[in-house]
Amino acid sequence: HLHAGRFDEPDRLFFSVREAWASVLRSTSDVKELLPQLGVRAKQADTPLQLPDGFDAPMHLGGELTPRTALLERVDIGSTSSWPSPALLRLLLKHGEPANADAPRLALVRRATAQAAGGDAAAARAAHASLVRERPPLLQLLRQLASRPPLVDLLDALPPLAPRWYSLASSPLASPGRAHLCVSIAAYTATDAAGTRHLRRGVASHFLERTAAPLLKAGGAEEAAAAVPVFWREPSGHELRLPPSPATPVVVIGPGTGLAPFRAFLQHRRFAHARKRLGPCVVYFGCRSRADDFLYGEELEPMHAAGAITLRTAFSREAPPATAGYWRGLRLNVDYVQDLLEEDGQRVAQLLLEQAGHLYVCGDGQSMASDVHAALRRIVEAHLSVSPAEAEERLQGLAQEGRYCREIWN
């Protein structure tokens, strides 16, 4: 996990614990192979790109750029959630050589663009959905379709390379001149139409990992530091933020890298207020293994031992394999943060409903956030003796009051 960044002009660095920062990315090493695949010779790769007269360049292609910088820094070559787009596929087919293409891939792409489906929209959607699940990188598509579209047309068809936003994992009071991020190195597998599994890597996390590698290898030596462009956005009012009074009870639920903004919260409480002014703070953290990914455990456990926080941890893969798993739909000895919440239901309800506390959730939106919400609803049901619908209404009311806040991602 990568977490620290130093700024050369700390006196000009102002940020708060509620802010999110973005990293401006560079795409993967595929660009080295993409350039010759597109017919761009070595000398042309770093020569300013000549756009045709009348070409209405989108904003992300504005200004001076070369073929290399365009592919590295301006366009996405395979990571968007809807990749590859039908417009891109049609362009690749238009400039492909069917006789030299991979036949199964060509047939699938033709179906996805409705060119070989007799206009059957349902068949086209199914074929395109199959490609989206697989997410074949641009280089792979070019090779399999034997396609070499004009570079300008290709750049125009590719989506912009979007910055990735990260909540800060530090308070400026604790580390002046530095901003910490907590980033999981993302990797996953995608399955193609033939059932073959392919490894895919997160663009942002692997860019940061590669950038930080020399610094980590040098043990943090200043001469090995690398520069990464970052920028911040004006707060929208929807960010996670501490309550105005430090005496207000706080419950935070942040499994994995969802802990990042809450580490900033804890640092801010520690450095901004005297201990006697602080209300109770309960921290729920979950991960697979204490030994492998207990993020900031060396900070959290001493705080718990000193009574500064109440720390509750769930390690989902630490039970012996013979006793853990699923049986007839039941989860056995596989603990998650929502289980701890329900164990502590009475205490959580008191803090939230009787002492006007604030509760925060940050992390995975595919399952964790919904499971935590369901656990909270059951806690409210039991504590107030109300129906599920009434408990849901109460949680929505807390959200509108700014006392139940979530920052989740998929």
Short mmCIF file of C-alpha atoms in Angstrom, two decimals:
data_model
loop_
_atom_site.label_atom_id
_atom_site.label_comp_id
_atom_site.label_asym_id
_atom_site.label_seq_id
_atom_site.Cartn_x
_atom_site.Cartn_y
_atom_site.Cartn_z
CA HIS A 1 0.00 0.00 0.00
CA LEU A 2 1.31 3.41 -0.99
CA HIS A 3 0.67 6.21 1.40
CA ALA A 4 3.01 9.19 1.57
CA GLY A 5 3.78 12.15 -0.64
CA ARG A 6 6.02 15.16 0.10
CA PHE A 7 5.57 18.59 -1.42
CA ASP A 8 8.47 20.85 -2.37
CA GLU A 9 6.62 23.98 -1.24
CA PRO A 10 4.90 23.00 2.00
CA ASP A 11 4.22 26.63 2.93
CA ARG A 12 1.91 26.84 -0.08
CA LEU A 13 0.10 23.59 0.73
CA PHE A 14 -3.27 24.01 2.39
CA PHE A 15 -5.80 21.23 2.69
CA SER A 16 -8.26 19.85 5.18
CA VAL A 17 -9.15 16.36 6.32
CA ARG A 18 -12.33 16.36 4.24
CA GLU A 19 -10.65 16.88 0.88
CA ALA A 20 -10.09 14.49 -2.02
CA TRP A 21 -7.10 14.73 -4.30
CA ALA A 22 -6.63 13.31 -7.77
CA SER A 23 -3.60 11.86 -9.45
CA VAL A 24 -3.03 12.60 -13.13
CA LEU A 25 -2.23 9.22 -14.61
CA ARG A 26 -0.11 7.66 -17.27
CA SER A 27 -1.32 4.54 -19.04
CA THR A 28 0.40 1.17 -19.06
CA SER A 29 3.52 0.03 -20.87
CA ASP A 30 1.25 -1.17 -23.73
CA VAL A 31 1.92 2.25 -25.25
CA LYS A 32 5.42 1.11 -26.24
CA GLU A 33 3.86 -1.59 -28.41
CA LEU A 34 0.84 0.44 -29.47
CA LEU A 35 2.87 3.02 -31.34
CA PRO A 36 4.43 0.64 -33.91
CA GLN A 37 1.15 -1.31 -34.10
CA LEU A 38 -0.48 1.94 -35.27
CA GLY A 39 2.29 2.62 -37.78
CA VAL A 40 3.95 5.36 -35.73
CA ARG A 41 7.71 5.23 -36.25
CA ALA A 42 10.16 5.94 -33.44
CA LYS A 43 11.01 9.45 -34.70
CA GLN A 44 7.33 10.33 -35.06
CA ALA A 45 6.37 9.22 -31.55
CA ASP A 46 7.68 12.40 -29.93
CA THR A 47 6.91 14.81 -32.76
CA PRO A 48 3.95 17.19 -32.30
CA LEU A 49 0.83 15.58 -33.70
CA GLN A 50 -0.63 17.34 -36.71
CA LEU A 51 -4.42 17.52 -36.52
CA PRO A 52 -6.29 17.92 -39.80
CA ASP A 53 -7.85 21.26 -40.67
CA GLY A 54 -11.34 21.57 -39.31
CA PHE A 55 -10.82 18.84 -36.70
CA ASP A 56 -12.88 19.74 -33.63
CA ALA A 57 -10.54 18.43 -30.94
CA PRO A 58 -12.20 17.49 -27.64
CA MET A 59 -10.89 19.24 -24.55
CA HIS A 60 -8.63 16.35 -23.46
CA LEU A 61 -6.83 16.46 -26.82
CA GLY A 62 -6.32 20.21 -26.76
CA GLY A 63 -2.92 21.88 -26.75
CA GLU A 64 0.30 20.52 -28.13
CA LEU A 65 0.68 16.77 -27.88
CA THR A 66 2.69 13.99 -29.46
CA PRO A 67 1.49 10.49 -30.33
CA ARG A 68 3.27 9.16 -27.26
CA THR A 69 1.88 11.67 -24.77
CA ALA A 70 -1.60 11.35 -26.27
CA LEU A 71 -1.66 7.60 -25.63
CA LEU A 72 0.15 7.83 -22.29
CA GLU A 73 -1.66 10.74 -20.67
CA ARG A 74 -4.75 11.82 -22.59
CA VAL A 75 -6.85 8.78 -23.58
CA ASP A 76 -7.98 5.59 -21.90
CA ILE A 77 -6.86 2.42 -23.65
CA GLY A 78 -8.89 -0.16 -21.77
CA SER A 79 -9.99 0.64 -18.22
CA THR A 80 -13.42 2.31 -18.41
CA SER A 81 -16.44 0.41 -17.13
CA SER A 82 -18.05 0.32 -20.59
CA TRP A 83 -14.90 -0.57 -22.53
CA PRO A 84 -14.79 -1.16 -25.48
CA SER A 85 -17.38 1.26 -26.86
CA PRO A 86 -19.41 0.35 -29.97
CA ALA A 87 -18.02 3.45 -31.71
CA LEU A 88 -14.45 2.24 -31.15
CA LEU A 89 -15.31 -1.26 -32.36
CA ARG A 90 -16.88 0.12 -35.55
CA LEU A 91 -13.73 2.17 -36.21
CA LEU A 92 -11.50 -0.88 -35.74
CA LEU A 93 -13.68 -2.95 -38.08
CA LYS A 94 -13.64 -0.21 -40.70
CA HIS A 95 -9.84 -0.22 -40.81
CA GLY A 96 -9.29 -3.93 -40.24
CA GLU A 97 -8.21 -6.72 -42.55
CA PRO A 98 -10.75 -9.54 -42.11
CA ALA A 99 -8.53 -12.04 -43.93
CA ASN A 100 -5.79 -11.58 -41.30
CA ALA A 101 -8.05 -11.21 -38.27
CA ASP A 102 -8.75 -13.71 -35.51
CA ALA A 103 -11.99 -15.30 -36.76
CA PRO A 104 -13.80 -15.79 -33.41
CA ARG A 105 -12.90 -12.27 -32.27
CA LEU A 106 -13.98 -10.76 -35.59
CA ALA A 107 -17.32 -12.57 -35.43
CA LEU A 108 -17.95 -11.39 -31.85
CA VAL A 109 -17.10 -7.77 -32.65
CA ARG A 110 -19.32 -7.86 -35.73
CA ARG A 111 -22.19 -9.14 -33.62
CA ALA A 112 -21.52 -6.47 -31.01
CA THR A 113 -21.81 -3.76 -33.66
CA ALA A 114 -24.86 -5.46 -35.24
CA GLN A 115 -23.03 -5.85 -38.55
CA ALA A 116 -23.54 -9.61 -38.69
CA ALA A 117 -26.75 -9.88 -36.68
CA GLY A 118 -29.20 -8.57 -39.21
CA GLY A 119 -29.86 -5.57 -37.02
CA ASP A 120 -30.74 -7.80 -34.07
CA ALA A 121 -30.36 -5.34 -31.21
CA ALA A 122 -30.65 -7.99 -28.49
CA ALA A 123 -27.86 -10.08 -30.05
CA ALA A 124 -25.71 -6.98 -30.40
CA ARG A 125 -26.21 -6.04 -26.74
CA ALA A 126 -25.34 -9.57 -25.61
CA ALA A 127 -22.17 -9.64 -27.72
CA HIS A 128 -21.12 -6.20 -26.50
CA ALA A 129 -21.79 -7.20 -22.88
CA SER A 130 -19.46 -10.16 -23.37
CA LEU A 131 -16.70 -7.82 -24.55
CA VAL A 132 -17.30 -5.44 -21.64
CA ARG A 133 -16.93 -8.31 -19.18
CA GLU A 134 -13.66 -9.28 -20.82
CA ARG A 135 -12.30 -5.74 -21.34
CA PRO A 136 -9.71 -6.65 -23.98
CA PRO A 137 -7.00 -3.94 -24.06
CA LEU A 138 -6.70 -1.77 -27.14
CA LEU A 139 -3.46 -3.44 -28.23
CA GLN A 140 -5.10 -6.86 -28.14
CA LEU A 141 -8.10 -5.64 -30.18
CA LEU A 142 -5.86 -4.07 -32.81
CA ARG A 143 -3.91 -7.30 -33.23
CA GLN A 144 -6.90 -9.62 -33.23
CA LEU A 145 -8.81 -7.51 -35.76
CA ALA A 146 -5.68 -6.78 -37.84
CA SER A 147 -6.68 -3.14 -37.65
CA ARG A 148 -4.65 0.03 -38.15
CA PRO A 149 -6.94 3.06 -37.93
CA PRO A 150 -5.60 6.59 -38.50
CA LEU A 151 -4.16 7.79 -35.20
CA VAL A 152 -6.24 10.98 -35.06
CA ASP A 153 -9.47 9.04 -35.69
CA LEU A 154 -8.51 6.53 -33.01
CA LEU A 155 -7.73 9.23 -30.44
CA ASP A 156 -11.07 10.85 -31.18
CA ALA A 157 -12.88 7.54 -30.57
CA LEU A 158 -11.10 6.76 -27.30
CA PRO A 159 -12.49 8.07 -23.99
CA PRO A 160 -10.40 10.56 -21.99
CA LEU A 161 -8.11 9.14 -19.33
CA ALA A 162 -9.94 10.21 -16.20
CA PRO A 163 -8.09 11.21 -13.02
CA ARG A 164 -8.57 8.96 -10.02
CA TRP A 165 -9.78 10.55 -6.81
CA TYR A 166 -8.52 9.54 -3.39
CA SER A 167 -9.60 10.74 0.02
CA LEU A 168 -6.61 11.95 2.00
CA ALA A 169 -5.41 9.58 4.69
CA SER A 170 -3.70 12.24 6.79
CA SER A 171 -4.29 15.52 8.54
CA PRO A 172 -2.02 18.50 7.78
CA LEU A 173 -1.78 19.00 11.53
CA ALA A 174 -0.03 15.64 11.86
CA SER A 175 2.20 15.84 8.78
CA PRO A 176 2.76 19.42 7.56
CA GLY A 177 3.91 19.53 3.94
CA ARG A 178 2.81 15.99 3.24
CA ALA A 179 -0.36 14.32 2.04
CA HIS A 180 -0.87 10.60 2.59
CA LEU A 181 -2.90 8.29 0.36
CA CYS A 182 -3.84 4.69 1.06
CA VAL A 183 -4.04 2.83 -2.25
CA SER A 184 -4.66 -0.85 -2.84
CA ILE A 185 -2.74 -2.26 -5.82
CA ALA A 186 -5.67 -3.42 -7.95
CA ALA A 187 -5.55 -6.59 -10.04
CA TYR A 188 -8.39 -8.78 -11.21
CA THR A 189 -9.19 -11.41 -13.82
CA ALA A 190 -11.59 -11.09 -16.74
CA THR A 191 -12.97 -14.01 -18.75
CA ASP A 192 -13.32 -13.95 -22.53
CA ALA A 193 -16.02 -15.61 -24.63
CA ALA A 194 -14.00 -18.84 -24.82
CA GLY A 195 -13.74 -19.06 -21.03
CA THR A 196 -10.06 -18.06 -20.87
CA ARG A 197 -9.12 -15.90 -17.89
CA HIS A 198 -6.94 -12.81 -18.35
CA LEU A 199 -5.17 -10.73 -15.72
CA ARG A 200 -6.10 -7.05 -15.68
CA ARG A 201 -4.36 -4.40 -13.60
CA GLY A 202 -5.70 -1.13 -12.20
CA VAL A 203 -4.33 1.82 -14.18
CA ALA A 204 -4.02 4.25 -11.28
CA SER A 205 -2.68 1.95 -8.59
CA HIS A 206 -0.08 0.35 -10.86
CA PHE A 207 1.03 3.73 -12.16
CA LEU A 208 1.60 4.88 -8.58
CA GLU A 209 3.28 1.59 -7.70
CA ARG A 210 5.72 1.90 -10.62
CA THR A 211 6.36 5.54 -9.78
CA ALA A 212 7.08 4.77 -6.13
CA ALA A 213 9.23 1.68 -6.79
CA PRO A 214 12.61 3.51 -7.09
CA LEU A 215 11.90 5.47 -3.92
CA LEU A 216 10.96 2.36 -1.96
CA LYS A 217 14.00 0.49 -3.27
CA ALA A 218 16.25 3.36 -2.15
CA GLY A 219 14.77 3.33 1.33
CA GLY A 220 13.17 6.73 0.93
CA ALA A 221 16.30 8.54 -0.24
CA GLU A 222 15.42 12.02 -1.51
CA GLU A 223 17.36 11.59 -4.76
CA ALA A 224 15.06 8.70 -5.75
CA ALA A 225 11.87 10.75 -5.35
CA ALA A 226 9.59 11.08 -8.36
CA ALA A 227 7.12 13.83 -9.26
CA VAL A 228 3.45 13.03 -9.77
CA PRO A 229 1.00 15.75 -10.90
CA VAL A 230 -1.94 16.07 -8.52
CA PHE A 231 -4.79 18.49 -8.12
CA TRP A 232 -7.70 18.98 -5.79
CA ARG A 233 -11.32 19.97 -6.24
CA GLU A 234 -13.39 22.45 -4.33
CA PRO A 235 -15.37 20.72 -1.56
CA SER A 236 -18.92 19.98 -2.71
CA GLY A 237 -20.39 19.69 0.77
CA HIS A 238 -20.91 15.95 0.37
CA GLU A 239 -17.47 14.92 1.62
CA LEU A 240 -17.01 13.01 4.84
CA ARG A 241 -16.36 15.57 7.55
CA LEU A 242 -16.12 15.52 11.31
CA PRO A 243 -18.98 17.01 13.35
CA PRO A 244 -18.45 20.62 14.48
CA SER A 245 -18.09 19.67 18.16
CA PRO A 246 -15.24 17.32 19.13
CA ALA A 247 -17.45 16.02 21.95
CA THR A 248 -19.93 14.46 19.48
CA PRO A 249 -19.70 10.64 19.45
CA VAL A 250 -18.24 9.26 16.23
CA VAL A 251 -18.58 5.76 14.74
CA VAL A 252 -16.48 5.01 11.65
CA ILE A 253 -16.67 1.88 9.49
CA GLY A 254 -13.79 1.55 7.04
CA PRO A 255 -12.71 -1.90 5.91
CA GLY A 256 -9.57 -2.10 3.79
CA THR A 257 -8.50 1.17 2.18
CA GLY A 258 -11.85 2.58 3.27
CA LEU A 259 -9.96 3.40 6.47
CA ALA A 260 -8.11 6.25 4.69
CA PRO A 261 -10.34 9.24 5.55
CA PHE A 262 -10.85 7.96 9.09
CA ARG A 263 -7.10 7.89 9.72
CA ALA A 264 -7.21 11.59 8.82
CA PHE A 265 -10.14 12.03 11.22
CA LEU A 266 -8.25 10.39 14.08
CA GLN A 267 -5.13 12.46 13.45
CA HIS A 268 -7.16 15.66 13.35
CA ARG A 269 -8.95 14.85 16.62
CA ARG A 270 -5.62 14.09 18.28
CA PHE A 271 -3.79 17.23 17.16
CA ALA A 272 -6.65 19.76 17.17
CA HIS A 273 -8.27 19.08 20.53
CA ALA A 274 -7.34 18.26 24.09
CA ARG A 275 -8.09 14.66 24.99
CA LYS A 276 -10.66 15.64 27.64
CA ARG A 277 -12.75 17.46 25.01
CA LEU A 278 -13.13 14.42 22.75
CA GLY A 279 -16.28 12.35 22.66
CA PRO A 280 -16.23 8.56 22.19
CA CYS A 281 -14.91 7.21 18.89
CA VAL A 282 -15.52 3.64 17.73
CA VAL A 283 -13.50 2.37 14.75
CA TYR A 284 -14.63 -0.70 12.80
CA PHE A 285 -11.97 -2.13 10.50
CA GLY A 286 -12.00 -5.30 8.45
CA CYS A 287 -9.61 -7.12 6.15
CA ARG A 288 -8.62 -10.67 5.25
CA SER A 289 -5.66 -11.16 7.55
CA ARG A 290 -4.07 -9.35 10.48
CA ALA A 291 -0.62 -10.30 9.20
CA ASP A 292 -1.14 -9.25 5.58
CA ASP A 293 -3.42 -6.21 5.39
CA PHE A 294 -4.19 -4.76 8.80
CA LEU A 295 -3.64 -1.22 7.56
CA TYR A 296 -2.22 1.20 10.13
CA GLY A 297 -2.58 -1.45 12.81
CA GLU A 298 0.59 -0.14 14.42
CA GLU A 299 -1.24 3.17 14.97
CA LEU A 300 -4.73 1.95 15.79
CA GLU A 301 -3.86 -0.65 18.43
CA PRO A 302 -1.88 1.75 20.67
CA MET A 303 -4.73 4.27 20.41
CA HIS A 304 -7.15 1.57 21.51
CA ALA A 305 -4.88 0.52 24.37
CA ALA A 306 -4.65 4.14 25.54
CA GLY A 307 -8.43 4.53 25.47
CA ALA A 308 -8.41 7.14 22.70
CA ILE A 309 -10.63 4.95 20.50
CA THR A 310 -12.54 1.70 20.72
CA LEU A 311 -11.16 -0.52 17.96
CA ARG A 312 -13.21 -3.40 16.57
CA THR A 313 -11.58 -5.62 13.95
CA ALA A 314 -12.85 -8.40 11.70
CA PHE A 315 -10.33 -10.63 9.93
CA SER A 316 -12.36 -12.68 7.47
CA ARG A 317 -9.74 -15.30 6.54
CA GLU A 318 -8.14 -16.09 9.88
CA ALA A 319 -10.37 -18.94 11.01
CA PRO A 320 -9.03 -22.46 10.30
CA PRO A 321 -10.10 -23.53 6.79
CA ALA A 322 -11.75 -26.66 8.18
CA THR A 323 -14.18 -24.57 10.24
CA ALA A 324 -14.77 -21.55 7.99
CA GLY A 325 -16.77 -21.12 4.82
CA TYR A 326 -20.34 -21.40 3.57
CA TRP A 327 -22.81 -24.20 4.17
CA ARG A 328 -26.29 -24.19 2.65
CA GLY A 329 -26.17 -20.44 2.26
CA LEU A 330 -24.91 -19.79 5.78
CA ARG A 331 -21.61 -18.01 6.44
CA LEU A 332 -19.60 -19.78 9.15
CA ASN A 333 -16.57 -18.26 10.94
CA VAL A 334 -16.03 -15.67 8.20
CA ASP A 335 -16.32 -12.39 10.07
CA TYR A 336 -17.08 -9.01 8.52
CA VAL A 337 -17.56 -5.54 9.98
CA GLN A 338 -21.35 -5.81 9.76
CA ASP A 339 -21.20 -8.79 12.14
CA LEU A 340 -19.35 -6.67 14.71
CA LEU A 341 -21.90 -3.89 14.27
CA GLU A 342 -24.76 -6.22 15.13
CA GLU A 343 -22.83 -7.62 18.10
CA ASP A 344 -22.48 -4.05 19.35
CA GLY A 345 -26.00 -3.10 18.33
CA GLN A 346 -27.12 -1.65 21.66
CA ARG A 347 -24.00 0.50 22.02
CA VAL A 348 -24.15 1.71 18.40
CA ALA A 349 -27.83 2.60 18.79
CA GLN A 350 -27.13 4.56 21.96
CA LEU A 351 -24.35 6.57 20.35
CA LEU A 352 -26.30 7.25 17.17
CA LEU A 353 -29.88 7.61 18.40
CA GLU A 354 -29.61 8.77 22.00
CA GLN A 355 -26.36 10.76 22.04
CA ALA A 356 -26.74 12.41 18.60
CA GLY A 357 -23.60 10.71 17.29
CA HIS A 358 -22.35 10.68 13.70
CA LEU A 359 -21.75 7.44 11.77
CA TYR A 360 -19.53 7.17 8.69
CA VAL A 361 -19.01 4.35 6.15
CA CYS A 362 -16.25 4.27 3.54
CA GLY A 363 -15.26 1.49 1.15
CA ASP A 364 -16.62 -1.10 -1.25
CA GLY A 365 -20.08 -0.38 -2.59
CA GLN A 366 -20.69 -3.76 -4.19
CA SER A 367 -21.47 -5.65 -1.00
CA MET A 368 -19.97 -4.12 2.14
CA ALA A 369 -21.94 -0.87 2.12
CA SER A 370 -25.29 -2.58 1.54
CA ASP A 371 -24.55 -5.23 4.18
CA VAL A 372 -23.58 -2.55 6.71
CA HIS A 373 -26.73 -0.59 5.89
CA ALA A 374 -28.86 -3.71 6.42
CA ALA A 375 -27.17 -4.30 9.79
CA LEU A 376 -27.84 -0.71 10.83
CA ARG A 377 -31.47 -1.05 9.83
CA ARG A 378 -31.84 -4.14 12.00
CA ILE A 379 -30.14 -2.31 14.89
CA VAL A 380 -32.60 0.58 14.59
CA GLU A 381 -35.53 -1.86 14.34
CA ALA A 382 -34.52 -3.61 17.55
CA HIS A 383 -33.65 -0.49 19.52
CA LEU A 384 -36.77 1.48 18.62
CA SER A 385 -39.13 -1.51 18.21
CA VAL A 386 -40.19 -0.33 14.75
CA SER A 387 -40.84 -2.00 11.40
CA PRO A 388 -38.13 -2.37 8.73
CA ALA A 389 -39.76 0.44 6.71
CA GLU A 390 -39.77 2.76 9.72
CA ALA A 391 -36.15 1.90 10.51
CA GLU A 392 -35.20 2.67 6.92
CA GLU A 393 -36.99 5.99 7.15
CA ARG A 394 -35.08 6.83 10.34
CA LEU A 395 -31.74 6.06 8.65
CA GLN A 396 -32.68 8.25 5.70
CA GLY A 397 -33.49 11.02 8.16
CA LEU A 398 -30.06 10.65 9.77
CA ALA A 399 -28.48 10.86 6.31
CA GLN A 400 -30.36 14.08 5.57
CA GLU A 401 -29.16 15.50 8.87
CA GLY A 402 -25.56 14.70 7.93
CA ARG A 403 -25.23 12.16 10.73
CA TYR A 404 -25.09 9.03 8.53
CA CYS A 405 -22.52 9.64 5.81
CA ARG A 406 -21.16 7.25 3.20
CA GLU A 407 -18.32 7.37 0.69
CA ILE A 408 -18.47 4.21 -1.37
CA TRP A 409 -17.11 2.99 -4.69
CA ASN A 410 -17.59 -0.01 -6.99
#
